[in-house]
Tab-separated table of C-alpha atoms and ligand atoms in Angstrom:
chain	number	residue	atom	x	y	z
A	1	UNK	CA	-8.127	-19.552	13.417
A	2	UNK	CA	-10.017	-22.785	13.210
A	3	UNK	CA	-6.642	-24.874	10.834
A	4	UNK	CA	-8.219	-28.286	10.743
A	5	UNK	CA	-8.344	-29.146	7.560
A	6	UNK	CA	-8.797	-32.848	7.299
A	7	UNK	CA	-11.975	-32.552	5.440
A	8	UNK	CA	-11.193	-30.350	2.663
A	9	UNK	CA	-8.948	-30.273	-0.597
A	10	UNK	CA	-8.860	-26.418	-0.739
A	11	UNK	CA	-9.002	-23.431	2.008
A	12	UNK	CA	-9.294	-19.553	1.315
A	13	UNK	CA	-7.605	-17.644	4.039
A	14	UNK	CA	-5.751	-14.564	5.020
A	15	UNK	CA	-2.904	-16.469	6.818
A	16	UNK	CA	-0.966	-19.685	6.232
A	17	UNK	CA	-0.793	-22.414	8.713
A	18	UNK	CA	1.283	-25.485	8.179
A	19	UNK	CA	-1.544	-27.853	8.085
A	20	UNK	CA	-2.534	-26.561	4.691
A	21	UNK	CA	0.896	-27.538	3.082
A	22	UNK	CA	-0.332	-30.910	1.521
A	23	UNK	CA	-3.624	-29.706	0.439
A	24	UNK	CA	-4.519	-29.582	-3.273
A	25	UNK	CA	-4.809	-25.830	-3.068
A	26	UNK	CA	-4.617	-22.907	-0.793
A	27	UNK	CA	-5.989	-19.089	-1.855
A	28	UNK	CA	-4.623	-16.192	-0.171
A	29	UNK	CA	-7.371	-13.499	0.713
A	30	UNK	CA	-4.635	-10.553	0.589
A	31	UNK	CA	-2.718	-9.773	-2.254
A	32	UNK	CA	0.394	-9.777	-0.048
A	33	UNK	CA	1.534	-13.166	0.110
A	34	UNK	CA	5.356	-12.700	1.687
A	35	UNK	CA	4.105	-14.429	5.263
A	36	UNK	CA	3.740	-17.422	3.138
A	37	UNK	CA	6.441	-20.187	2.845
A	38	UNK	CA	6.810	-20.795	-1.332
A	39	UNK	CA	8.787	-23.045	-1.261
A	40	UNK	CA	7.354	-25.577	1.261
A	41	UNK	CA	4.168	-25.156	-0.941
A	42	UNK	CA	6.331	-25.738	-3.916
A	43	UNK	CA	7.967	-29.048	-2.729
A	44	UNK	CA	4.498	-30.016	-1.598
A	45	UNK	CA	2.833	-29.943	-4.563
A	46	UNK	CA	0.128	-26.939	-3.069
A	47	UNK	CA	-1.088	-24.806	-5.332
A	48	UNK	CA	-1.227	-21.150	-3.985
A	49	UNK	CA	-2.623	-18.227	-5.434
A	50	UNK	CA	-3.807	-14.915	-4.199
A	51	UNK	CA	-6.063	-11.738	-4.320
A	52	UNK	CA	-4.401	-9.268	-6.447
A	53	UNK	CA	-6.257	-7.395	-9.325
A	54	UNK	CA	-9.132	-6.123	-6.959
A	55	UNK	CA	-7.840	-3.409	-4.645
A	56	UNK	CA	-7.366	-0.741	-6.556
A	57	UNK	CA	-10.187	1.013	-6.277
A	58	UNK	CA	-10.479	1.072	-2.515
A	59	UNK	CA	-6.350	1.616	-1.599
A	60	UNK	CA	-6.266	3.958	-4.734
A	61	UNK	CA	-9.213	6.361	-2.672
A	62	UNK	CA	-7.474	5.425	0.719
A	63	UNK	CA	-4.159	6.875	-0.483
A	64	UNK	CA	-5.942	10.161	-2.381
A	65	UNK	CA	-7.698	10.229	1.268
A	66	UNK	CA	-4.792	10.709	2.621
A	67	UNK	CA	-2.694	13.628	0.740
A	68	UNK	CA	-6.223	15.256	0.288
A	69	UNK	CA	-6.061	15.231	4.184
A	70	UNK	CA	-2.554	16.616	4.190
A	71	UNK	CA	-2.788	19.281	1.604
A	72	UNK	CA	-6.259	20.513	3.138
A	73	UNK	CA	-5.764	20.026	6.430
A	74	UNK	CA	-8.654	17.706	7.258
A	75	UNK	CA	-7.058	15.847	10.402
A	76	UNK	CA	-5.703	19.481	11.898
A	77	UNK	CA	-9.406	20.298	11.663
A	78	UNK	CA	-10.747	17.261	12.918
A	79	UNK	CA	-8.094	17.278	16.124
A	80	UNK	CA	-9.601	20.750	17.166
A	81	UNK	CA	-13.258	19.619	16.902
A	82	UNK	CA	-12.624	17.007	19.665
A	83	UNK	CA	-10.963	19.873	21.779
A	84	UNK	CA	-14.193	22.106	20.609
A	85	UNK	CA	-11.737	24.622	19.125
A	86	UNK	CA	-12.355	26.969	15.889
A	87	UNK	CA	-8.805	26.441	14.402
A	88	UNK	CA	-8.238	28.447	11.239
A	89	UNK	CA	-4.746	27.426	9.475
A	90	UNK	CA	-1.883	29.758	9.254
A	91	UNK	CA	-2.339	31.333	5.758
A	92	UNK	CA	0.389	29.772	4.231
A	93	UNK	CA	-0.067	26.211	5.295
A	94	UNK	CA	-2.819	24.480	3.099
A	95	UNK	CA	-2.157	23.656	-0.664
A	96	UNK	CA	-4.132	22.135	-3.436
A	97	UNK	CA	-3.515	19.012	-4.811
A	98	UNK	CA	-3.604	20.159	-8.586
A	99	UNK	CA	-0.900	20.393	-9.917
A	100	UNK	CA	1.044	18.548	-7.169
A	101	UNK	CA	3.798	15.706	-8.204
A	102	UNK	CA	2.891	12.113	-7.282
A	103	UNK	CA	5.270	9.377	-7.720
A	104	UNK	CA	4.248	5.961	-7.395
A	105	UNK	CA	6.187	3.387	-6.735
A	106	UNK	CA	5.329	0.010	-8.330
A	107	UNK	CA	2.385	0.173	-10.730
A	108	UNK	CA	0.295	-2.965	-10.028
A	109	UNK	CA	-3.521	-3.023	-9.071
A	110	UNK	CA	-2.619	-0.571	-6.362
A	111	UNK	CA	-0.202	1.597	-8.000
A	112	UNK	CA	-2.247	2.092	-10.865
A	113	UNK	CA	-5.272	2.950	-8.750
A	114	UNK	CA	-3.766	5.661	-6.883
A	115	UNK	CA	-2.331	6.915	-10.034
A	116	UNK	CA	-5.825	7.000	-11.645
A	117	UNK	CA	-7.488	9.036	-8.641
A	118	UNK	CA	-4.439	11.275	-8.816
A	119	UNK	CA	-4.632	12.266	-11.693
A	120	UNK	CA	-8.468	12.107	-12.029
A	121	UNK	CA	-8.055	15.672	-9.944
A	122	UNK	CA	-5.241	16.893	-11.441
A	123	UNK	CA	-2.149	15.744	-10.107
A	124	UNK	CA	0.970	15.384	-12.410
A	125	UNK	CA	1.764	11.581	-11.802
A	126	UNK	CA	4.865	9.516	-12.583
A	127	UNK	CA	5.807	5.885	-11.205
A	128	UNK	CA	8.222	3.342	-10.866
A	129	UNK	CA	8.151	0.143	-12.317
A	130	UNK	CA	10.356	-2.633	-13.478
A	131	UNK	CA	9.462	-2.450	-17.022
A	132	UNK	CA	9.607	1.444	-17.859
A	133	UNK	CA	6.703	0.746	-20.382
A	134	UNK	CA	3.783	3.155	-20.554
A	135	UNK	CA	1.205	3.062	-17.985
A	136	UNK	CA	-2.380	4.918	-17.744
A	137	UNK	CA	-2.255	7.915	-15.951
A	138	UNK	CA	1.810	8.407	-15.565
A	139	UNK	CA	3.511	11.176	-17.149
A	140	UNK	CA	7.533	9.301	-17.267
A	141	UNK	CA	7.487	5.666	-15.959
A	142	UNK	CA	11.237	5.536	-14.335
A	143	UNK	CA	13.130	2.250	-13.609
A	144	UNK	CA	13.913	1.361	-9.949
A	145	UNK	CA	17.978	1.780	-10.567
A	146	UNK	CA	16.195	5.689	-11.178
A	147	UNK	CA	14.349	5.966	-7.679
A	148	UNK	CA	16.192	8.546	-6.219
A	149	UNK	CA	15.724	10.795	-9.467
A	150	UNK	CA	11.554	9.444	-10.050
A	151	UNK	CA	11.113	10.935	-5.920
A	152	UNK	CA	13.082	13.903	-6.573
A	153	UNK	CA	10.490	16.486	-7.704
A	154	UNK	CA	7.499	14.775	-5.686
A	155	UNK	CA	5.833	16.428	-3.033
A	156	UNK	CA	4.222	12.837	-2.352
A	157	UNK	CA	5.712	9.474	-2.824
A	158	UNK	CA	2.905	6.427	-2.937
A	159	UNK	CA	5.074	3.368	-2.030
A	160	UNK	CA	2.827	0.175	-3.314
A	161	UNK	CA	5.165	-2.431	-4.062
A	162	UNK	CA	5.147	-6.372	-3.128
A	163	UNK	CA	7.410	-7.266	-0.156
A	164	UNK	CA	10.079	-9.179	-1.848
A	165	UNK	CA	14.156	-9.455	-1.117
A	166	UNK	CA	14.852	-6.401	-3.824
A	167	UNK	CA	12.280	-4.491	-2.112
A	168	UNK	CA	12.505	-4.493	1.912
A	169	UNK	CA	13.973	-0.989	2.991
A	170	UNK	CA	13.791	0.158	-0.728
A	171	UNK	CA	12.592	3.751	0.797
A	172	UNK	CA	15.814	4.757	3.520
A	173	UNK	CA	17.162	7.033	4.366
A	174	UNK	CA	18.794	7.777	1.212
A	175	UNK	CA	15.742	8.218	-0.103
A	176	UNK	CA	14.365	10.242	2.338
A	177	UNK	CA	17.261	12.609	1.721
A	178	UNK	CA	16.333	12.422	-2.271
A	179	UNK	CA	13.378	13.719	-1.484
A	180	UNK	CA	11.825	17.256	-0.900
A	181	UNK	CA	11.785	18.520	2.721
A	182	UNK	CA	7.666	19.547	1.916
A	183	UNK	CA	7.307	15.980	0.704
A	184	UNK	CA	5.015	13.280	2.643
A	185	UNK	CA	5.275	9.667	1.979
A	186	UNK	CA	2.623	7.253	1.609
A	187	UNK	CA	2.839	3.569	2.186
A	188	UNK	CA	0.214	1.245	1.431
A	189	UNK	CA	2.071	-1.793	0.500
A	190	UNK	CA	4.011	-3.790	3.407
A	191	UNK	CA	5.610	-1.663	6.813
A	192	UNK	CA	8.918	-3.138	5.778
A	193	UNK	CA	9.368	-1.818	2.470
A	194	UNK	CA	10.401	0.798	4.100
A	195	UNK	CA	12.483	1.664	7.050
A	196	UNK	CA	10.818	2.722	9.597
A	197	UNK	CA	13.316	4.280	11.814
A	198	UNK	CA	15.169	5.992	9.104
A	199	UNK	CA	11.027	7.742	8.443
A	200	UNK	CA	10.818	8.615	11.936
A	201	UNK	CA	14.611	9.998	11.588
A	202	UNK	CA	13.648	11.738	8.499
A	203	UNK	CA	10.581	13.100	10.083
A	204	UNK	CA	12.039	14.886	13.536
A	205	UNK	CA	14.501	16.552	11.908
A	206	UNK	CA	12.550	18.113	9.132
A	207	UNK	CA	13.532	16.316	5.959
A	208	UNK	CA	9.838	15.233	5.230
A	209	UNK	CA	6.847	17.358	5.859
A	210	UNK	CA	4.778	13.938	6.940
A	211	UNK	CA	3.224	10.900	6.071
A	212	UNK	CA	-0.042	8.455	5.593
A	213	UNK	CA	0.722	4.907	6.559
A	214	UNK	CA	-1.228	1.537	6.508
A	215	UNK	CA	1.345	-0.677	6.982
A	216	UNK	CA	4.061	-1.000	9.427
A	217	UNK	CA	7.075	-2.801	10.735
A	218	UNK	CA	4.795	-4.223	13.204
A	219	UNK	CA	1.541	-4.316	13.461
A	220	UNK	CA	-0.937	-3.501	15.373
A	221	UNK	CA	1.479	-0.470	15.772
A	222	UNK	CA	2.996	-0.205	19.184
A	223	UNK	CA	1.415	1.968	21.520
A	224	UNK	CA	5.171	2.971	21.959
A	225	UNK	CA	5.964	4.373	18.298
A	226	UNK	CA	6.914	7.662	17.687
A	227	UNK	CA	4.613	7.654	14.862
A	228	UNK	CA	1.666	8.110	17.045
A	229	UNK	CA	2.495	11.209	17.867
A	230	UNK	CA	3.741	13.072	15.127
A	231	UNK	CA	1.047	15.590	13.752
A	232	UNK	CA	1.399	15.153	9.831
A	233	UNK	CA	1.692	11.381	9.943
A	234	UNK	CA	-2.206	9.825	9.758
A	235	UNK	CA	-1.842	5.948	10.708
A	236	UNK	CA	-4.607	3.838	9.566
A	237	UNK	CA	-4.699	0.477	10.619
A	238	UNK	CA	-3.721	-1.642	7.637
A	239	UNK	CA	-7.348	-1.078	6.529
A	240	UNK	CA	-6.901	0.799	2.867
A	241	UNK	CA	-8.118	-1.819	0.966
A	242	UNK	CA	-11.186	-2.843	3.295
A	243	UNK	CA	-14.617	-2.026	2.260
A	244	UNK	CA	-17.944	-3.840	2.858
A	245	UNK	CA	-18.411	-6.034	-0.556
A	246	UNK	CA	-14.709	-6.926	0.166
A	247	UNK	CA	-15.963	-10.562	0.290
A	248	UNK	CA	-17.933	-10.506	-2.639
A	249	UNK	CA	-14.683	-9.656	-4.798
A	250	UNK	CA	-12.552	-12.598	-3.281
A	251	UNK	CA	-15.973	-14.744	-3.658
A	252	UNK	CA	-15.259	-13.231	-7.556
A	253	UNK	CA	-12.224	-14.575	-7.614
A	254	UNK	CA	-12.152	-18.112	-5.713
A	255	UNK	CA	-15.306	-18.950	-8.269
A	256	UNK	CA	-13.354	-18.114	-11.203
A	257	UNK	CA	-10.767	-20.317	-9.963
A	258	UNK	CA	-12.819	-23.000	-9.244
A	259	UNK	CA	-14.354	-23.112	-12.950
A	260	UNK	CA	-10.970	-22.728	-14.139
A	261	UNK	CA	-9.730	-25.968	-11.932
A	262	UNK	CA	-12.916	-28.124	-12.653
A	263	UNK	CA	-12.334	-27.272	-16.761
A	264	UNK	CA	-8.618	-28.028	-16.028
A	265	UNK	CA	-7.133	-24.366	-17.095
A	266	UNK	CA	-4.318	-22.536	-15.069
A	267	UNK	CA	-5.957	-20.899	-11.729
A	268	UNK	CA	-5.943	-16.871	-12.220
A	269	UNK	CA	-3.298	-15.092	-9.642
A	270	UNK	CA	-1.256	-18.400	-9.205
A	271	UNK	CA	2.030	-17.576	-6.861
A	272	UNK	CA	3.164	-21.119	-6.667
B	1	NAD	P1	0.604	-6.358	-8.164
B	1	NAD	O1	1.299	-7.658	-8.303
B	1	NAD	O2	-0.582	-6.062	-9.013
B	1	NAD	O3	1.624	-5.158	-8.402
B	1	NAD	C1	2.880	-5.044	-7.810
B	1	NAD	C2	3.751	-4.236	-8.750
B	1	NAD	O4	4.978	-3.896	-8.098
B	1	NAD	C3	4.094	-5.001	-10.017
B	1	NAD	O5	3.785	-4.200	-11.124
B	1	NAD	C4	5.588	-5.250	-9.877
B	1	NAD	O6	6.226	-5.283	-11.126
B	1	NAD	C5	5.999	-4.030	-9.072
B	1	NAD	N1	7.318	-4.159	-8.444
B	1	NAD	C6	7.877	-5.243	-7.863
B	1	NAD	N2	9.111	-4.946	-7.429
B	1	NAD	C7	9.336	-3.653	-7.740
B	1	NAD	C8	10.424	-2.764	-7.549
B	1	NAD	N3	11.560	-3.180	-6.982
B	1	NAD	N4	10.291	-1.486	-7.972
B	1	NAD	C9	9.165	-1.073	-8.574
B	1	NAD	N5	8.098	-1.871	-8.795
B	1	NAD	C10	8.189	-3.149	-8.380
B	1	NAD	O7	0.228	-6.260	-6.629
B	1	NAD	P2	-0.818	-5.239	-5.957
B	1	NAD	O8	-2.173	-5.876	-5.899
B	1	NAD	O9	-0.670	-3.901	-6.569
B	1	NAD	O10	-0.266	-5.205	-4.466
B	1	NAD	C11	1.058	-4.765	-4.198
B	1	NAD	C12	1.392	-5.038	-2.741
B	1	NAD	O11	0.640	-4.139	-1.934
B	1	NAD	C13	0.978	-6.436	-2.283
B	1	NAD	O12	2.024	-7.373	-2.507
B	1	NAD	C14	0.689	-6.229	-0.826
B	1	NAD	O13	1.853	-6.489	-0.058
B	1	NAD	C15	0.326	-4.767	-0.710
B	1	NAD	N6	-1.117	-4.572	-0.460
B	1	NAD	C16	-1.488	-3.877	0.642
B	1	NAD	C17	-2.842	-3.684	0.895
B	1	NAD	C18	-3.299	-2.903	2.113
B	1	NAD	O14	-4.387	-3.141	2.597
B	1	NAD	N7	-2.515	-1.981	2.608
B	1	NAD	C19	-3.825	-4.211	0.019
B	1	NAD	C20	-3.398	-4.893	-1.109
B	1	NAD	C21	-2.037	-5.067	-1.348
């Protein structure tokens, strides 16, 4: 990454680097912004904001992607076509989706736009969220003192939380244990939300049926995870909200922000 910024007053950027602490302002291109330091930007005087309010649409298909894959089948399918093989399932192994209990966890841009796909074909949807208020498309909205109960029922649980103090390792292993043994977790939010060994713990010994994952402890994955290998877990590489006019929405944004700071009104998304 090209960090010299001597020239300019403001950057847009998907990582921090310390030569930006100083500048007048800095704009995150994720809507993740836990790699950044706050408070050095803080005592600086560095504005930072980020990119949430735009991914909904694209993580909210990626995650209905993904338990559409695992109810249907899709990936056993597409794992015999490289082998050439006519695969049929074992009678008793696909299921719809209708009907199916979703709880999402956290019901921000992302949360929201899972829910809305989910239920848009029929899945009964609740959620977690701080505030227990009413949200579009959730059935009961459940505080997070309640997770163990909101998983309970699920047969998927879409984790799309920030990555703050109160939420790394939210989803352990006692959760894992709260939940059904036909379940599958999804995580689109940060790998260390949850923990990752207690999933792949969870996972051998049969207390969740499988998972879709975009984010990970590490990432690029290690070629070494057991995650790799497991048949009902679909990785995708951190790539849920990615699609092509990507740029165009964060062009959206940083333009509305730059009105907003020439007219002298609070920047939109501002983190510190
Ligand atoms: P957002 O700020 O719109 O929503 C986050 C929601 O989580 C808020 O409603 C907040 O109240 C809630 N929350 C916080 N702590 C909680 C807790 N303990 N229990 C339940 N809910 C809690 O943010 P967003 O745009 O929806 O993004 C959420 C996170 O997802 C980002 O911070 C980022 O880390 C991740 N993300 C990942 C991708 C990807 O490509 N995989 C893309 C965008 C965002």
């Amino acid at each position: 990454m090209d960090d010299d910024v001597s020239d300019v007053d403001a950057v847009v950027t998907f990582e921090h680097a310390d030569s930006f602490v100083g500048l007048a302002w800095v704009h995150c291109i994720r809507a993740g912004y836990d790699a950044f330091p706050l408070d050095t930007y803080r005592d600086a005087g560095t504005a930072l904001t980020n990119s949430t309010g735009i991914h909904g649409a694209a993580v909210g298909e990626t995650a209905l992607g993904m338990m559409l894959s695992l109810a249907r089948r899709l990936h056993d399918y597409r794992d015999a076509q490289r082998e050439r093989e006519w695969a049929p399932p074992t009678w008793d192994t696909p299921f719809t989706l209708r009907d199916e209990r979703l709880t999402v966890v956290g019901l921000g841009t992302l949360g929201r736009g899972i829910a809305r796909c989910a239920d848009g074909i029929g899945m009964r949807v609740d959620g977690v969220r701080r505030t227990p208020t009413r949200t579009p498309h959730a059935r009961t909205v459940y505080t997070p003192d309640r997770l163990h109960d909101a998983v309970a029922d699920a047969r998927f649980v879409a984790v799309a939380t920030p990555l703050t103090e109160a939420t790394r390792r939210l989803v352990d292993a006692g959760v894992f244990e709260a939940m059904r043994d036909d379940a599958y977790l999804v995580n689109v939010a940060r790998g260390p939300v949850v923990d990752e060994d207690a999933l792949i713990d969870a996972l051998a010994a049969g207390e969740l049926a499988g998972a879709g994952l975009d984010v990970f402890r590490e990432e690029p994955l290690p070629a070494s995870s057991p995650l790799w290998d497991l048949d009902d877990v679909l990785v995708t590489p951190h790539a849920s909200s990615l699609h092509r006019a990507y740029h165009e929405d964060i062009a959206d944004l940083v333009r509305a922000n730059l009105r907003n700071r020439n007219a002298g009104a609070d920047l939109l998304n501002r983190v510190v």
